[in-house]
């Protein structure tokens, strides 16, 4: 299932499908596998909680990994899709040896809490001794 979710994420990143369609596809994959729906664990973002929530969910979660070896990663995700992507993406990235070392210090639950509390700005800033950096920003 990780491969299917990665394909959906790649389609969203490439602009082939929008965030809402990506979210629907990932939810369908989760249901097919019999897994729980991540979107409903703490808060159902599909419900409209008013104009403020809608405007907040139009923002992007930006993840930047800058490596001293120039193995850089840039990911921009609409907040509407983020909660689904966080759990799947963290699991996928953690299983890839080249990215696992960057993911071990990222607290996914902290990011989910930041979204649920409608935080803006930089929420993760990690700098390693060898010059690698990981930043997670909501804007």
PDB file of C-alpha atoms in Angstrom:
ATOM      1  CA  UNK A   1       0.000   0.000   0.000  1.00  0.00           C
ATOM      2  CA  UNK A   2       2.946   2.353   0.614  1.00  0.00           C
ATOM      3  CA  UNK A   3       3.767   2.280  -3.084  1.00  0.00           C
ATOM      4  CA  UNK A   4       0.209   3.241  -4.061  1.00  0.00           C
ATOM      5  CA  UNK A   5       0.183   6.135  -1.589  1.00  0.00           C
ATOM      6  CA  UNK A   6       3.567   7.295  -2.878  1.00  0.00           C
ATOM      7  CA  UNK A   7       2.143   7.305  -6.414  1.00  0.00           C
ATOM      8  CA  UNK A   8      -0.825   9.410  -5.300  1.00  0.00           C
ATOM      9  CA  UNK A   9       1.514  11.851  -3.552  1.00  0.00           C
ATOM     10  CA  UNK A  10       3.649  12.098  -6.677  1.00  0.00           C
ATOM     11  CA  UNK A  11       0.548  12.895  -8.756  1.00  0.00           C
ATOM     12  CA  UNK A  12      -0.441  15.668  -6.324  1.00  0.00           C
ATOM     13  CA  UNK A  13       3.110  17.069  -6.312  1.00  0.00           C
ATOM     14  CA  UNK A  14       3.199  17.010 -10.133  1.00  0.00           C
ATOM     15  CA  UNK A  15      -0.173  18.758 -10.336  1.00  0.00           C
ATOM     16  CA  UNK A  16      -1.840  15.850 -12.144  1.00  0.00           C
ATOM     17  CA  UNK A  17      -4.558  15.706  -9.477  1.00  0.00           C
ATOM     18  CA  UNK A  18      -5.649  18.209  -6.838  1.00  0.00           C
ATOM     19  CA  UNK A  19      -5.320  17.780  -3.066  1.00  0.00           C
ATOM     20  CA  UNK A  20      -8.975  16.811  -2.600  1.00  0.00           C
ATOM     21  CA  UNK A  21      -8.758  14.025  -5.168  1.00  0.00           C
ATOM     22  CA  UNK A  22      -5.451  12.846  -3.653  1.00  0.00           C
ATOM     23  CA  UNK A  23      -7.043  12.720  -0.229  1.00  0.00           C
ATOM     24  CA  UNK A  24      -9.980  10.717  -1.587  1.00  0.00           C
ATOM     25  CA  UNK A  25      -7.646   8.230  -3.268  1.00  0.00           C
ATOM     26  CA  UNK A  26      -5.543   7.754  -0.143  1.00  0.00           C
ATOM     27  CA  UNK A  27      -8.657   7.308   1.994  1.00  0.00           C
ATOM     28  CA  UNK A  28      -9.924   4.689  -0.452  1.00  0.00           C
ATOM     29  CA  UNK A  29      -6.599   2.866  -0.252  1.00  0.00           C
ATOM     30  CA  UNK A  30      -6.739   2.913   3.544  1.00  0.00           C
ATOM     31  CA  UNK A  31     -10.303   1.579   3.550  1.00  0.00           C
ATOM     32  CA  UNK A  32      -9.343  -1.121   1.055  1.00  0.00           C
ATOM     33  CA  UNK A  33      -6.559  -2.254   3.394  1.00  0.00           C
ATOM     34  CA  UNK A  34      -8.940  -2.168   6.349  1.00  0.00           C
ATOM     35  CA  UNK A  35      -6.871   0.503   8.081  1.00  0.00           C
ATOM     36  CA  UNK A  36      -8.272   3.336  10.113  1.00  0.00           C
ATOM     37  CA  UNK A  37      -9.055   6.676   8.561  1.00  0.00           C
ATOM     38  CA  UNK A  38      -6.302   9.008   9.786  1.00  0.00           C
ATOM     39  CA  UNK A  39      -8.420  12.052   9.011  1.00  0.00           C
ATOM     40  CA  UNK A  40     -10.971  11.185  11.676  1.00  0.00           C
ATOM     41  CA  UNK A  41      -8.640  10.245  14.521  1.00  0.00           C
ATOM     42  CA  UNK A  42      -8.540  13.720  16.068  1.00  0.00           C
ATOM     43  CA  UNK A  43     -10.412  16.068  13.742  1.00  0.00           C
ATOM     44  CA  UNK A  44     -12.312  15.605  10.507  1.00  0.00           C
ATOM     45  CA  UNK A  45     -10.945  18.266   8.164  1.00  0.00           C
ATOM     46  CA  UNK A  46     -13.538  17.413   5.528  1.00  0.00           C
ATOM     47  CA  UNK A  47     -16.164  19.222   7.587  1.00  0.00           C
ATOM     48  CA  UNK A  48     -16.308  22.967   7.114  1.00  0.00           C
ATOM     49  CA  UNK A  49     -15.673  24.579  10.502  1.00  0.00           C
ATOM     50  CA  UNK A  50     -16.356  28.021   9.072  1.00  0.00           C
ATOM     51  CA  UNK A  51     -14.446  30.530   6.958  1.00  0.00           C
ATOM     52  CA  UNK A  52     -11.447  30.680   9.303  1.00  0.00           C
ATOM     53  CA  UNK A  53     -10.820  26.914   9.138  1.00  0.00           C
ATOM     54  CA  UNK A  54     -11.350  26.890   5.396  1.00  0.00           C
ATOM     55  CA  UNK A  55      -8.838  29.700   4.892  1.00  0.00           C
ATOM     56  CA  UNK A  56      -6.311  27.986   7.156  1.00  0.00           C
ATOM     57  CA  UNK A  57      -6.644  24.714   5.251  1.00  0.00           C
ATOM     58  CA  UNK A  58      -5.793  26.560   2.025  1.00  0.00           C
ATOM     59  CA  UNK A  59      -2.239  27.001   3.361  1.00  0.00           C
ATOM     60  CA  UNK A  60       0.689  24.742   2.547  1.00  0.00           C
ATOM     61  CA  UNK A  61       2.956  22.586   4.669  1.00  0.00           C
ATOM     62  CA  UNK A  62       6.467  23.024   3.308  1.00  0.00           C
ATOM     63  CA  UNK A  63       9.193  20.526   4.140  1.00  0.00           C
ATOM     64  CA  UNK A  64      12.784  21.367   3.273  1.00  0.00           C
ATOM     65  CA  UNK A  65      15.766  19.062   3.702  1.00  0.00           C
ATOM     66  CA  UNK A  66      19.102  20.602   2.806  1.00  0.00           C
ATOM     67  CA  UNK A  67      21.992  18.182   2.875  1.00  0.00           C
ATOM     68  CA  UNK A  68      25.650  19.040   3.156  1.00  0.00           C
ATOM     69  CA  UNK A  69      26.116  16.527   0.326  1.00  0.00           C
ATOM     70  CA  UNK A  70      23.600  18.442  -1.837  1.00  0.00           C
ATOM     71  CA  UNK A  71      20.925  15.713  -1.573  1.00  0.00           C
ATOM     72  CA  UNK A  72      18.153  18.258  -1.128  1.00  0.00           C
ATOM     73  CA  UNK A  73      14.427  17.592  -0.803  1.00  0.00           C
ATOM     74  CA  UNK A  74      11.550  20.048  -1.203  1.00  0.00           C
ATOM     75  CA  UNK A  75       7.946  19.013  -0.558  1.00  0.00           C
ATOM     76  CA  UNK A  76       4.908  21.333  -0.640  1.00  0.00           C
ATOM     77  CA  UNK A  77       1.602  19.856   0.507  1.00  0.00           C
ATOM     78  CA  UNK A  78      -1.824  21.446   0.938  1.00  0.00           C
ATOM     79  CA  UNK A  79      -2.930  21.213   4.580  1.00  0.00           C
ATOM     80  CA  UNK A  80      -6.126  19.534   3.360  1.00  0.00           C
ATOM     81  CA  UNK A  81      -4.027  16.522   2.465  1.00  0.00           C
ATOM     82  CA  UNK A  82      -1.365  16.693   5.154  1.00  0.00           C
ATOM     83  CA  UNK A  83      -2.800  14.532   7.924  1.00  0.00           C
ATOM     84  CA  UNK A  84      -3.246  11.611   5.553  1.00  0.00           C
ATOM     85  CA  UNK A  85       0.169  12.155   4.037  1.00  0.00           C
ATOM     86  CA  UNK A  86       2.046  12.574   7.316  1.00  0.00           C
ATOM     87  CA  UNK A  87       1.546   9.081   8.591  1.00  0.00           C
ATOM     88  CA  UNK A  88       2.022   7.400   5.211  1.00  0.00           C
ATOM     89  CA  UNK A  89       4.887   9.649   4.126  1.00  0.00           C
ATOM     90  CA  UNK A  90       6.793   9.348   7.395  1.00  0.00           C
ATOM     91  CA  UNK A  91       6.533   5.594   7.197  1.00  0.00           C
ATOM     92  CA  UNK A  92       7.727   5.559   3.578  1.00  0.00           C
ATOM     93  CA  UNK A  93      10.592   8.019   4.170  1.00  0.00           C
ATOM     94  CA  UNK A  94      11.719   6.184   7.297  1.00  0.00           C
ATOM     95  CA  UNK A  95      12.049   2.961   5.327  1.00  0.00           C
ATOM     96  CA  UNK A  96      14.358   4.528   2.713  1.00  0.00           C
ATOM     97  CA  UNK A  97      17.935   4.321   4.028  1.00  0.00           C
ATOM     98  CA  UNK A  98      19.023   7.636   2.468  1.00  0.00           C
ATOM     99  CA  UNK A  99      16.168   9.579   4.087  1.00  0.00           C
ATOM    100  CA  UNK A 100      15.716   7.627   7.327  1.00  0.00           C
ATOM    101  CA  UNK A 101      18.492   9.546   9.063  1.00  0.00           C
ATOM    102  CA  UNK A 102      16.642  12.806   8.346  1.00  0.00           C
ATOM    103  CA  UNK A 103      13.251  11.512   9.484  1.00  0.00           C
ATOM    104  CA  UNK A 104      14.266  10.058  12.855  1.00  0.00           C
ATOM    105  CA  UNK A 105      14.125  13.451  14.594  1.00  0.00           C
ATOM    106  CA  UNK A 106      10.836  14.644  13.046  1.00  0.00           C
ATOM    107  CA  UNK A 107       7.910  14.323  15.473  1.00  0.00           C
ATOM    108  CA  UNK A 108       4.851  13.694  13.285  1.00  0.00           C
ATOM    109  CA  UNK A 109       2.417  14.093  16.190  1.00  0.00           C
ATOM    110  CA  UNK A 110       3.821  17.563  16.876  1.00  0.00           C
ATOM    111  CA  UNK A 111       3.105  18.552  13.274  1.00  0.00           C
ATOM    112  CA  UNK A 112      -0.459  17.190  13.452  1.00  0.00           C
ATOM    113  CA  UNK A 113      -1.023  19.111  16.694  1.00  0.00           C
ATOM    114  CA  UNK A 114       0.323  22.271  15.046  1.00  0.00           C
ATOM    115  CA  UNK A 115      -2.185  21.900  12.211  1.00  0.00           C
ATOM    116  CA  UNK A 116      -5.087  21.218  14.549  1.00  0.00           C
ATOM    117  CA  UNK A 117      -4.192  24.351  16.539  1.00  0.00           C
ATOM    118  CA  UNK A 118      -3.840  26.374  13.300  1.00  0.00           C
ATOM    119  CA  UNK A 119      -0.231  27.363  13.880  1.00  0.00           C
ATOM    120  CA  UNK A 120       1.637  29.338  11.230  1.00  0.00           C
ATOM    121  CA  UNK A 121       5.306  29.710  10.456  1.00  0.00           C
ATOM    122  CA  UNK A 122       8.211  27.401  11.152  1.00  0.00           C
ATOM    123  CA  UNK A 123       7.273  24.477  13.388  1.00  0.00           C
ATOM    124  CA  UNK A 124      10.361  22.273  12.960  1.00  0.00           C
ATOM    125  CA  UNK A 125      13.959  23.458  12.609  1.00  0.00           C
ATOM    126  CA  UNK A 126      16.682  20.816  12.864  1.00  0.00           C
ATOM    127  CA  UNK A 127      20.363  21.474  12.169  1.00  0.00           C
ATOM    128  CA  UNK A 128      22.864  18.644  12.386  1.00  0.00           C
ATOM    129  CA  UNK A 129      26.544  18.902  13.224  1.00  0.00           C
ATOM    130  CA  UNK A 130      27.495  18.058   9.633  1.00  0.00           C
ATOM    131  CA  UNK A 131      25.437  20.936   8.182  1.00  0.00           C
ATOM    132  CA  UNK A 132      22.225  19.126   7.221  1.00  0.00           C
ATOM    133  CA  UNK A 133      18.977  20.981   7.970  1.00  0.00           C
ATOM    134  CA  UNK A 134      15.322  19.983   8.111  1.00  0.00           C
ATOM    135  CA  UNK A 135      12.605  22.646   8.203  1.00  0.00           C
ATOM    136  CA  UNK A 136       8.836  22.280   8.344  1.00  0.00           C
ATOM    137  CA  UNK A 137       6.842  25.453   7.726  1.00  0.00           C
ATOM    138  CA  UNK A 138       3.119  26.222   7.475  1.00  0.00           C
ATOM    139  CA  UNK A 139       2.355  29.190   5.242  1.00  0.00           C
TER     140      UNK A 139
END
